[in-house]
GROMACS .gro file of C-alpha atoms in nm:
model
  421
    1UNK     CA    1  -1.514  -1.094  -0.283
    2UNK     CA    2  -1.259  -1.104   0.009
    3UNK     CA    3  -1.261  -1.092   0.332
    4UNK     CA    4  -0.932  -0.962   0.543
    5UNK     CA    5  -0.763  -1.064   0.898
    6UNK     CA    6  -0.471  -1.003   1.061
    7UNK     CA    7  -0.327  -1.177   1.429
    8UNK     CA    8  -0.073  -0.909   1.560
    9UNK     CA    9   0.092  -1.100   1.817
   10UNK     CA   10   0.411  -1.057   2.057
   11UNK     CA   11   0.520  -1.452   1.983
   12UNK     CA   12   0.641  -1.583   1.635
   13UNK     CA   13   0.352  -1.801   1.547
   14UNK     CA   14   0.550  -2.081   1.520
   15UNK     CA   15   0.473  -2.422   1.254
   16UNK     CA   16   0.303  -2.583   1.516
   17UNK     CA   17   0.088  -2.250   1.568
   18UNK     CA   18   0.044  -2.222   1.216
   19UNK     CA   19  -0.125  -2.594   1.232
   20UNK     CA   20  -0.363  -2.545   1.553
   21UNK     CA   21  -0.495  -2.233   1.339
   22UNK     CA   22  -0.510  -2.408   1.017
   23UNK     CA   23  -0.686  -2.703   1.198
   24UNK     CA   24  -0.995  -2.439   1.289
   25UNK     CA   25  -1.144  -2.630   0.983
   26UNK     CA   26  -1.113  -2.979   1.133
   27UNK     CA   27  -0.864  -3.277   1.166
   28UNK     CA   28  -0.897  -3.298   0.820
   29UNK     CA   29  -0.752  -3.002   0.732
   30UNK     CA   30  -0.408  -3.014   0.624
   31UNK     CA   31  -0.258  -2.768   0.426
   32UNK     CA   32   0.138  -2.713   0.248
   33UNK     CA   33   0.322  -2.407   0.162
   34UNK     CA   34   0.287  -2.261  -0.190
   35UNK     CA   35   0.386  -1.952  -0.364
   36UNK     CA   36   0.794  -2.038  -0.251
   37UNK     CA   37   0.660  -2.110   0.078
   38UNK     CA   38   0.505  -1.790   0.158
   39UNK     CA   39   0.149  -1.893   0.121
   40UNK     CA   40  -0.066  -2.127   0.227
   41UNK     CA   41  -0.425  -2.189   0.116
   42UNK     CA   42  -0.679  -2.349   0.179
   43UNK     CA   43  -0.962  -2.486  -0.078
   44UNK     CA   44  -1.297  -2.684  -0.132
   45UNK     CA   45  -1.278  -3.009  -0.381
   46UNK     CA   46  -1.370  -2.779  -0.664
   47UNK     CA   47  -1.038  -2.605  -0.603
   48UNK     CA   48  -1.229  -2.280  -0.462
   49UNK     CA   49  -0.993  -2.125  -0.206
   50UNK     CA   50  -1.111  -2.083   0.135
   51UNK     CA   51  -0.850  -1.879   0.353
   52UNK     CA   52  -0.519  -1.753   0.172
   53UNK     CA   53  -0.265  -1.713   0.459
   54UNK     CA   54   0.078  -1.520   0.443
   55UNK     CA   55   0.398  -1.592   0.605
   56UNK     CA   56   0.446  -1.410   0.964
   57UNK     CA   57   0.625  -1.101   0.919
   58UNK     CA   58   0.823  -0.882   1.215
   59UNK     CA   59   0.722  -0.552   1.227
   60UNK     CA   60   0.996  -0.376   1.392
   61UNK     CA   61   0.892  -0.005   1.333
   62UNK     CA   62   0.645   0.139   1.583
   63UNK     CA   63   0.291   0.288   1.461
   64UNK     CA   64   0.271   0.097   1.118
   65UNK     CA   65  -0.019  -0.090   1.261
   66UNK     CA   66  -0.216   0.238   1.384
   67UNK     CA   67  -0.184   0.380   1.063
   68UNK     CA   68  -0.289   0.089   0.844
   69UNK     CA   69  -0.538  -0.077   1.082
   70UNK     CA   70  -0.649   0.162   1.370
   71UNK     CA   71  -0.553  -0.118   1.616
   72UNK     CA   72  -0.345  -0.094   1.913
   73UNK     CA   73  -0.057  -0.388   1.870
   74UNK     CA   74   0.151  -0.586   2.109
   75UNK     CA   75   0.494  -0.350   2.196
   76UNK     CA   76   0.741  -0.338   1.882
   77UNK     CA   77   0.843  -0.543   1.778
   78UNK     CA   78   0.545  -0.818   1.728
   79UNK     CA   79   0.451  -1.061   1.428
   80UNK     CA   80   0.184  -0.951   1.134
   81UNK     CA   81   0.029  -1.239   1.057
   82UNK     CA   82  -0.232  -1.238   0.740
   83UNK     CA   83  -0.508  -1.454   0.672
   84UNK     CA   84  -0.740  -1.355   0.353
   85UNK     CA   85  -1.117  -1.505   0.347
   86UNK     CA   86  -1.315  -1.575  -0.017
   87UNK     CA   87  -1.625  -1.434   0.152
   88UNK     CA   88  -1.867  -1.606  -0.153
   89UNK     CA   89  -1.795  -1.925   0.013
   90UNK     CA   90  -2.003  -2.040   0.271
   91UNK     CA   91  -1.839  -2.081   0.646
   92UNK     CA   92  -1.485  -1.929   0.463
   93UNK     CA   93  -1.470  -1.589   0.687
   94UNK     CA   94  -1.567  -1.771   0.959
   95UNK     CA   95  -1.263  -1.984   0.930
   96UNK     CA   96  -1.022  -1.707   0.892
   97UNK     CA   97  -1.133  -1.531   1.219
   98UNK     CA   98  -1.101  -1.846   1.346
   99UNK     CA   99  -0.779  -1.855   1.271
  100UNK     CA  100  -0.635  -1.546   1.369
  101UNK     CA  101  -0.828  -1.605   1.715
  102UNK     CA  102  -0.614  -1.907   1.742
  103UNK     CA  103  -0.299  -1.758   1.663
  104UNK     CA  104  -0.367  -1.435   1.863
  105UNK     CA  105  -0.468  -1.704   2.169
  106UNK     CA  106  -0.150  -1.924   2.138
  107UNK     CA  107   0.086  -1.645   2.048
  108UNK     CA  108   0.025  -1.365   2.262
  109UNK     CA  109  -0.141  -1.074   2.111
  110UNK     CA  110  -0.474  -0.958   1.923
  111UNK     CA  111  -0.647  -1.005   1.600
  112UNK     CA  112  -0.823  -0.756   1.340
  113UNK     CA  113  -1.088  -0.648   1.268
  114UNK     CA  114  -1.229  -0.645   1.652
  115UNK     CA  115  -1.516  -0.838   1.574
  116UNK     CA  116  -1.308  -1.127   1.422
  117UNK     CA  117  -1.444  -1.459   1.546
  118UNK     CA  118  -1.347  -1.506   1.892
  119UNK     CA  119  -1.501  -1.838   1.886
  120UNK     CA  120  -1.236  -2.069   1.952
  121UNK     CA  121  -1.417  -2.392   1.821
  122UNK     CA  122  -1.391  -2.648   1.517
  123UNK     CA  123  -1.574  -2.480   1.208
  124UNK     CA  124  -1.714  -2.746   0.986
  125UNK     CA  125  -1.620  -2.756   0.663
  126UNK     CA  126  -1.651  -3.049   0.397
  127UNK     CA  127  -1.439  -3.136   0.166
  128UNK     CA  128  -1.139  -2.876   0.218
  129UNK     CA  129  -0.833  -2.962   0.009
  130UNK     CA  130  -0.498  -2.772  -0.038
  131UNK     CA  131  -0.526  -2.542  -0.329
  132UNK     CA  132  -0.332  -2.658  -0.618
  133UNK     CA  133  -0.029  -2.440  -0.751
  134UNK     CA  134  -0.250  -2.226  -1.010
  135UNK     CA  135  -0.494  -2.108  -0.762
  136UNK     CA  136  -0.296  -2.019  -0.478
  137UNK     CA  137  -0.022  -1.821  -0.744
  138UNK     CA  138  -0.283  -1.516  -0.699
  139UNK     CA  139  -0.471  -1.519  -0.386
  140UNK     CA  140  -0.504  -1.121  -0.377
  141UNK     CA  141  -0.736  -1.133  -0.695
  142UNK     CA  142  -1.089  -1.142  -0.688
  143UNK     CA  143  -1.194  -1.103  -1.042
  144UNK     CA  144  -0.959  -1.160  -1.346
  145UNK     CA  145  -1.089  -1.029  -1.774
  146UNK     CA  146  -0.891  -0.988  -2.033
  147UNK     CA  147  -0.851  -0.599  -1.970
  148UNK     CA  148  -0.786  -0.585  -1.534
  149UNK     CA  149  -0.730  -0.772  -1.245
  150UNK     CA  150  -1.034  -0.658  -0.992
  151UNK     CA  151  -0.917  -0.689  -0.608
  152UNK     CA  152  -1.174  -0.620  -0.344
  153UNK     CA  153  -0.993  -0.458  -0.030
  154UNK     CA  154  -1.214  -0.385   0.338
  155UNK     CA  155  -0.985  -0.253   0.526
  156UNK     CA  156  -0.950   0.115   0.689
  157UNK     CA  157  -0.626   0.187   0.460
  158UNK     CA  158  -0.573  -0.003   0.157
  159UNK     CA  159  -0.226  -0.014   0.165
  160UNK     CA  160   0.073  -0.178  -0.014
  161UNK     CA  161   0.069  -0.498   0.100
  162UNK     CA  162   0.262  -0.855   0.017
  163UNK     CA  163  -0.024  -0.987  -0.156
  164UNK     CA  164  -0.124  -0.673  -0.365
  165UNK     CA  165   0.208  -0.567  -0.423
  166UNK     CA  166   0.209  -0.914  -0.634
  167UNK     CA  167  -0.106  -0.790  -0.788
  168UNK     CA  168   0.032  -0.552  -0.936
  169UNK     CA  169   0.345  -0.716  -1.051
  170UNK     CA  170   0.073  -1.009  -1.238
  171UNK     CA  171  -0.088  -0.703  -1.356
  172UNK     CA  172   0.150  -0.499  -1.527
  173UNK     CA  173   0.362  -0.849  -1.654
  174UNK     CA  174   0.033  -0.996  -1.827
  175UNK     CA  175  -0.054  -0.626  -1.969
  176UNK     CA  176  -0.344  -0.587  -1.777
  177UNK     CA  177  -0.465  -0.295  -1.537
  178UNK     CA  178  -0.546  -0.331  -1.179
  179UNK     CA  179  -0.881  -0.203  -1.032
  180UNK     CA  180  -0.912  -0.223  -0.638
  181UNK     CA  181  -1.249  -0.179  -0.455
  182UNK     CA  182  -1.331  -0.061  -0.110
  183UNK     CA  183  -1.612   0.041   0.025
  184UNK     CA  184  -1.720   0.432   0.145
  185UNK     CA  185  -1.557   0.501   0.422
  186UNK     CA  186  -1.199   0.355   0.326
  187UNK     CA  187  -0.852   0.563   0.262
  188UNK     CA  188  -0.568   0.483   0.044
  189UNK     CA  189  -0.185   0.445   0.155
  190UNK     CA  190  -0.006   0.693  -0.069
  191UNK     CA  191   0.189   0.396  -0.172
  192UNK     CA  192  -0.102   0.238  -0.342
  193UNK     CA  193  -0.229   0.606  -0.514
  194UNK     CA  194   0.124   0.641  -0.622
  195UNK     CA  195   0.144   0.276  -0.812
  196UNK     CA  196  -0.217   0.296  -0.937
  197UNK     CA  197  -0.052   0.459  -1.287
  198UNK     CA  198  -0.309   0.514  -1.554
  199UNK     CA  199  -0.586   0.378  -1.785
  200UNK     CA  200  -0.792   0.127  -1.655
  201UNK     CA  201  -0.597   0.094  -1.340
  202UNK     CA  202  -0.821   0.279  -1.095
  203UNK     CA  203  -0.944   0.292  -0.750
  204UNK     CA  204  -1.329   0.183  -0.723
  205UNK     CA  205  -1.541   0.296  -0.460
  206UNK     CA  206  -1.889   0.171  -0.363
  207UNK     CA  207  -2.150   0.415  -0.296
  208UNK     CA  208  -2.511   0.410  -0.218
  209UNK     CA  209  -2.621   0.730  -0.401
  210UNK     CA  210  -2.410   0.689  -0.759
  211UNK     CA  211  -2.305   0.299  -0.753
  212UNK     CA  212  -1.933   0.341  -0.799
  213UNK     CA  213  -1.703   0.578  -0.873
  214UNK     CA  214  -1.348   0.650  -0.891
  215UNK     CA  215  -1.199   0.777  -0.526
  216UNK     CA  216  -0.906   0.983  -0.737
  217UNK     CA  217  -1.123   1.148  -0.948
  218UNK     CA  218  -1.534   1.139  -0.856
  219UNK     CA  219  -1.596   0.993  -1.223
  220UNK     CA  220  -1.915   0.780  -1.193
  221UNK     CA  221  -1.864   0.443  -1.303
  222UNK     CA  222  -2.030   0.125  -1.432
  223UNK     CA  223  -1.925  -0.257  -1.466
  224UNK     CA  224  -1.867  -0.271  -1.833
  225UNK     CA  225  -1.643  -0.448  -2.094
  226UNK     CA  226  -1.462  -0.635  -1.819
  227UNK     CA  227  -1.381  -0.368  -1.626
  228UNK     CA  228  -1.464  -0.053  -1.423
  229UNK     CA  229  -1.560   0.256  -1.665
  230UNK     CA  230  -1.714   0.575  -1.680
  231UNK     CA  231  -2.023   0.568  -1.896
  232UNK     CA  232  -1.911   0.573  -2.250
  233UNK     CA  233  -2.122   0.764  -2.576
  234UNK     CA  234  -2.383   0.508  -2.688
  235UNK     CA  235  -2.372   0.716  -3.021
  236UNK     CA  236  -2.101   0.865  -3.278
  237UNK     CA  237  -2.256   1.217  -3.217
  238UNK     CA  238  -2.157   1.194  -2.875
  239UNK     CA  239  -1.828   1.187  -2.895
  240UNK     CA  240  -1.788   1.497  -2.799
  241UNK     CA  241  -2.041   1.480  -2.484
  242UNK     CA  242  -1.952   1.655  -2.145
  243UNK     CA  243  -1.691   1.471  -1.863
  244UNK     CA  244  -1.899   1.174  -1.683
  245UNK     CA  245  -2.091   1.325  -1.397
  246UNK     CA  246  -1.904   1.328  -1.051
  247UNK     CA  247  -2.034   1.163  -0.736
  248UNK     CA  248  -2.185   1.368  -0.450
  249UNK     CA  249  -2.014   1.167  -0.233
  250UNK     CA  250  -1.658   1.301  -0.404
  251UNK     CA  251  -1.796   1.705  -0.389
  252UNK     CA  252  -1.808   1.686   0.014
  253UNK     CA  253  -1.548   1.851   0.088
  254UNK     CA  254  -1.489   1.970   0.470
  255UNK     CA  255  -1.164   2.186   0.544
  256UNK     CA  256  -0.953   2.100   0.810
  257UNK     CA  257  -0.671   2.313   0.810
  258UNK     CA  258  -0.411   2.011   0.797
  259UNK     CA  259  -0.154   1.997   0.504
  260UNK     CA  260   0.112   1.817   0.324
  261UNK     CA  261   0.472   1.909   0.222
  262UNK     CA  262   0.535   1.674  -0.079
  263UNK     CA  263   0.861   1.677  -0.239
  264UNK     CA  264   0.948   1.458  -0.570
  265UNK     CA  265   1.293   1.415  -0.716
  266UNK     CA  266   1.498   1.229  -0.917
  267UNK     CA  267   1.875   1.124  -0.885
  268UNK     CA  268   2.122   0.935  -1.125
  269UNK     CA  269   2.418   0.784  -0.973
  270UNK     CA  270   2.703   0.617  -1.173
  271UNK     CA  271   2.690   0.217  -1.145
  272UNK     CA  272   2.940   0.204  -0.881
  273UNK     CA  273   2.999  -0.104  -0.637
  274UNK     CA  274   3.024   0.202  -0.350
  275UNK     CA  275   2.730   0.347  -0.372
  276UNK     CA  276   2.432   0.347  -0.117
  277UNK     CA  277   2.091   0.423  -0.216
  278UNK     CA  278   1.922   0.636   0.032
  279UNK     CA  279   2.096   0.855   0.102
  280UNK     CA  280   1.956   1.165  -0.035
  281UNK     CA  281   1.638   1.047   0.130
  282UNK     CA  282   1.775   1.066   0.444
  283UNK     CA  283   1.923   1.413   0.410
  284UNK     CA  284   1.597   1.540   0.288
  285UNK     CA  285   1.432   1.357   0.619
  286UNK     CA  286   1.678   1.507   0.835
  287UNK     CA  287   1.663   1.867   0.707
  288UNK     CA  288   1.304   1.875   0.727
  289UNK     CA  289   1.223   1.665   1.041
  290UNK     CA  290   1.555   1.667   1.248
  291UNK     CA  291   1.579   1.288   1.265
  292UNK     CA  292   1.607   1.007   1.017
  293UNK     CA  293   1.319   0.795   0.886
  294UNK     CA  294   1.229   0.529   1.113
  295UNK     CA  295   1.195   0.221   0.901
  296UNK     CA  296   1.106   0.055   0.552
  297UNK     CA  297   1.024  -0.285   0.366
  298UNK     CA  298   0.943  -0.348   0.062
  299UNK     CA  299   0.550  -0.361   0.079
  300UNK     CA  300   0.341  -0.223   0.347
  301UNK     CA  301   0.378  -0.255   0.679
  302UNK     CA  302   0.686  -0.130   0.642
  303UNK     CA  303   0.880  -0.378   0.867
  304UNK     CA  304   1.232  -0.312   0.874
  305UNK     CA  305   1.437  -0.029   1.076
  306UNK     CA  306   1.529   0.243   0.846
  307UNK     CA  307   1.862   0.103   0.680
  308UNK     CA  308   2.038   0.283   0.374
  309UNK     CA  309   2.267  -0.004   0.329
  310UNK     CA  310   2.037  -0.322   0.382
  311UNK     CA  311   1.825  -0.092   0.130
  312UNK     CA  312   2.100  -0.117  -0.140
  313UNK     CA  313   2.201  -0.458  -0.060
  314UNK     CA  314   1.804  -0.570  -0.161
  315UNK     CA  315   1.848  -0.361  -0.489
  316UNK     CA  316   2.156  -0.481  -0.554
  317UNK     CA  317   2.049  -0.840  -0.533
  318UNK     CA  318   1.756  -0.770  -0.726
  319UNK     CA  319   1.922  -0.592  -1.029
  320UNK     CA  320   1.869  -0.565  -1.324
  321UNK     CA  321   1.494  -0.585  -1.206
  322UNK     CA  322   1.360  -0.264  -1.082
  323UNK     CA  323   1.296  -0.213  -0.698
  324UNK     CA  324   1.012  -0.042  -0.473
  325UNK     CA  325   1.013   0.007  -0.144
  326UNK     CA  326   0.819   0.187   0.119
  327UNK     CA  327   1.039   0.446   0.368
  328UNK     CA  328   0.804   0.570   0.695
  329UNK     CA  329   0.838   0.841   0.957
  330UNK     CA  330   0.789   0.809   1.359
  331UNK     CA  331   0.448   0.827   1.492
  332UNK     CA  332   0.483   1.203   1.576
  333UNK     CA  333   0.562   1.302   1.266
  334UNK     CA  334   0.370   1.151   1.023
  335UNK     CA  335   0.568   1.071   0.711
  336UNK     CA  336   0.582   0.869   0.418
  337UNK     CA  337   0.802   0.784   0.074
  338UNK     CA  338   0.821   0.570  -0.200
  339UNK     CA  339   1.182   0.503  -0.352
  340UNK     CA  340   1.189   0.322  -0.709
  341UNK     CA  341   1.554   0.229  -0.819
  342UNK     CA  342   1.614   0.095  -1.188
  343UNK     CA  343   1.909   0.056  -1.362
  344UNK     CA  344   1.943   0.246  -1.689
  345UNK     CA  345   2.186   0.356  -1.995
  346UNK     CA  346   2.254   0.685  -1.757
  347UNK     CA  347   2.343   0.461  -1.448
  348UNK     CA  348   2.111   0.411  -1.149
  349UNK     CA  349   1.792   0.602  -1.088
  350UNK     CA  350   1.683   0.725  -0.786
  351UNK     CA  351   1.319   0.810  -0.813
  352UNK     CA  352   1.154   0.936  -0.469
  353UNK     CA  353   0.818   1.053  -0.362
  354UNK     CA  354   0.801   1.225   0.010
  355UNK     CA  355   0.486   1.322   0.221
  356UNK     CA  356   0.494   1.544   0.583
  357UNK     CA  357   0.139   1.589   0.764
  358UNK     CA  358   0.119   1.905   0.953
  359UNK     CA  359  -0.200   2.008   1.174
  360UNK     CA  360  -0.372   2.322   1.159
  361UNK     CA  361  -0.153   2.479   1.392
  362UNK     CA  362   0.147   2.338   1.257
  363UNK     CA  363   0.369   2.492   0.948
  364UNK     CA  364   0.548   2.273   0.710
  365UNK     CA  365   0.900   2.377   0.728
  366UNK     CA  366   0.937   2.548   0.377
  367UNK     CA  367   1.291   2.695   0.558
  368UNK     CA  368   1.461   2.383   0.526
  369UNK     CA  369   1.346   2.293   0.168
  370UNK     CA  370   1.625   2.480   0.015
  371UNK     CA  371   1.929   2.345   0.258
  372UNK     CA  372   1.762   1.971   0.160
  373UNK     CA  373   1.793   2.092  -0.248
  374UNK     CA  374   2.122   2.196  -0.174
  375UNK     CA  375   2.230   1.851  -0.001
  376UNK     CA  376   2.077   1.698  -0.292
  377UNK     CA  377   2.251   1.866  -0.593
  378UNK     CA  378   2.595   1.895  -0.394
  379UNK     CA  379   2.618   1.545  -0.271
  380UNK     CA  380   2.355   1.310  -0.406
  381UNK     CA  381   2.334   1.346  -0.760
  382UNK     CA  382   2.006   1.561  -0.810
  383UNK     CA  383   1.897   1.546  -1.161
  384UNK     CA  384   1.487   1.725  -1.065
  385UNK     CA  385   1.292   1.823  -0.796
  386UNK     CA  386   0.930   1.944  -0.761
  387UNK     CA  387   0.802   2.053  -0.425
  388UNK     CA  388   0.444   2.119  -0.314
  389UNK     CA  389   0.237   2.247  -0.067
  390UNK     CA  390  -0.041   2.078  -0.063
  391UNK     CA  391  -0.427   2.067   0.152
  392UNK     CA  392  -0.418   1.752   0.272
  393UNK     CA  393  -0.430   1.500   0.594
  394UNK     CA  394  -0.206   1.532   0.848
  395UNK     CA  395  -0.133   1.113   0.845
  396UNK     CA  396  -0.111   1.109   0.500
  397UNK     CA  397  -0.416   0.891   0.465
  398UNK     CA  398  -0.587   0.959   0.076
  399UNK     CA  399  -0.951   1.072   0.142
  400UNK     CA  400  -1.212   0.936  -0.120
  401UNK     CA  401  -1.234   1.324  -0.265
  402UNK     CA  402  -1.059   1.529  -0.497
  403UNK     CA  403  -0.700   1.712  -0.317
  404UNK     CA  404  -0.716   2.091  -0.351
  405UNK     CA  405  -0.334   2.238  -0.335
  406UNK     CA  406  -0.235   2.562  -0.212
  407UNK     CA  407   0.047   2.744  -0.419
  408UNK     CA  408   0.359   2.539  -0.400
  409UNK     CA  409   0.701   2.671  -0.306
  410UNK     CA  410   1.019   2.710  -0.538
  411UNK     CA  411   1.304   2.584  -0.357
  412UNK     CA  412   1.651   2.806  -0.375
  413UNK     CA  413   1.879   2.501  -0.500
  414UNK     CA  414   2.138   2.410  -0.663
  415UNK     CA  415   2.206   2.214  -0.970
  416UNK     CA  416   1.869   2.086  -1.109
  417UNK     CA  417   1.615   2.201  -0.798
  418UNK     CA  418   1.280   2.257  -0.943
  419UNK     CA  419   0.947   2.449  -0.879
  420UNK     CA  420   0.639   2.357  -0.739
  421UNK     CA  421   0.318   2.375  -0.966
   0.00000   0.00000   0.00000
């Protein structure tokens, strides 16, 4: 199991920042960069790791660290700095809070959770080493079988970060699924629900009453064959028994009047040295919200200010690899989108998931959807389109129950628009 922290900080924690929070171990604590220097980790002789730390990364889009933490940051922009704990090892949390106490001390700024170590002082540890290559290639995976990579995530939104966006890439290249559990309480990024694909990739939650059981779908499950399953027929006869039982935890259901305006579509553009991705996105943003997106990166927080170009140049320089990224809305208008790009035989494929939040006394601008169809067919290549209204949260945050959806909407556009189901 893991433990999580994060310095948010108004200074670049500089190398010699770095070290003063690396040396919360001792003297003889030295450590190197791994993973193409954007790791560095810490381990015991046995080649355990300790504390997993990422590069520093600006954030220059305001409210990522609200939505994803809870926590109130320095002013935009500031530096995300994470440190990640093996919390079977003795003294190995205590060294990460450490750490980000450090680094929030010397470079201006705050560190989460709020009861992170504020202690300041050397904590003993004997025999620390720097992990070799092997172990630090991973450090977002707790458990590893021939059938799933396990990853243990406490945090209020498990979201799409550096670390478990590489989690899934180990995943999915070694043929195995990805199973990542939190404990009651937690949400899910939509980025994360989105990428979780299907059998035995799943989202494990811990309960008191039932165990565990899956936060998409209430499914009871057990540790079993190396992975995370519901409770399978002990006999031949029962192959044909009733759908594992649901947790009671997944049935509670309370209505809050909030909702979601989801759109999904798809665009093929020919392979063209002109083109700019994004920009169909943006239309869609505009039309429904009156402004642009405010930023995106490539895992979550999204770090960047929204860019269509700088977008394409990153897919461009990644092709013929396939590239994810994460688009966000301002603060007061909670919104969220994945964008997948791939090249294929057709050309290049646009695939886009959006999210609005509206309050109860808000309504989702079902107006607009057909204008943003329209921009999409007439000038960005529209291929499909599926649009939903949906009972949801307003901030986008997946709950650990089941969705319910209210009839969707079927958009007036041109040239490929679809329906909602």
């Amino acid at each position: 199991m893991t433990k999580d922290v994060i310095a948010l900080t108004r200074r670049m924690p500089d190398p010699a920042t770095v070290l003063a929070g690396l040396l919360a171990g001792g003297p003889d604590m030295l450590g190197r960069l791994t993973g193409e220097g954007a790791v560095v980790q810490l381990c015991d002789e046995t080649g355990r790791p300790l504390v997993s730390v990422e590069a520093p990364l600006l954030v220059q889009v305001a409210g990522e660290a609200e939505r994803l933490l809870g926590a109130a940051p320095p002013p935009v922009p500031f530096w995300w700095t994470e440190a990640r704990a093996t919390t079977g090892v003795p003294d190995a949390e205590r060294l990460a809070g450490t750490f980000a106490a450090r680094l929030a001390d010397l470079a201006g700024g705050s560190a989460w959770p709020p009861d992170t170590a504020g202690s300041l002082e050397v904590v003993p540890t004997e025999g620390v080493t720097v992990a070799p290559e092997p172990a630090a290639a991973q450090p977002a995976v707790d458990v590893l079988t021939d059938k799933v990579a396990v990853v243990i995530q406490d945090r209020p939104v498990v979201a799409m970060t550096a670390w478990l966006a590489d989690a899934f890439r180990a995943a999915a290249e070694a043929g195995l699924g990805l199973q990542v559990v939190s404990p009651p309480g937690t949400f899910m990024s939509p980025a994360v629900r989105d990428s979780l694909g299907g059998w035995p990739s799943r989202w494990v939650v811990q309960d008191e009453r039932d165990g565990y059981y899956d936060g998409l779908t209430g499914a009871v499950l057990r540790w079993q064959d190396g992975m995370f399953a519901p409770l399978a027929p002990t006999h031949p006869a029962q192959s044909a028994a009733p759908a594992p039982p649901v947790a009671g935890a997944f049935r509670e259901v309370a209505r809050t009047g909030e909702r979601q305006l989801a759109i999904t579509y798809r665009a093929v553009h020919p392979a063209d040295e002109r083109l700019v991705l994004g920009g169909g996105l943006e239309a869609v943003w505009r039309e429904l919200t009156g402004e642009p997106p405010a930023g995106w990166g490539t895992a979550e927080p999204a770090n960047l200010p929204w860019s269509p170009r700088r977008l394409t140049d990153v897919a461009r320089a990644r092709a013929p690899r396939p590239t994810w990224c994460v688009v966000v809305g301002h603060p007061d208008r909670p919104g969220l989108a994945t964008v997948r790009v791939r090249r294929t035989t057709a050309g290049i494929e646009e695939e886009i998931t959006l999210a609005l939040g509206y309050g109860a006394g808000e309504e989702p601008p079902v107006d607009a959807v057909p204008r943003a169809a329209e921009a999409l067919a007439t000038r960005h290549r529209l291929q499909s389109m599926l649009v939903q209204i949906r009972r949801a949260r307003r901030d986008l945050a997946v709950p650990l129950r089941r969705p319910r959806r209210t009839p969707g909407v079927r958009p007036r556009g041109r040239g490929g628009a679809g329906r909602a189901g």
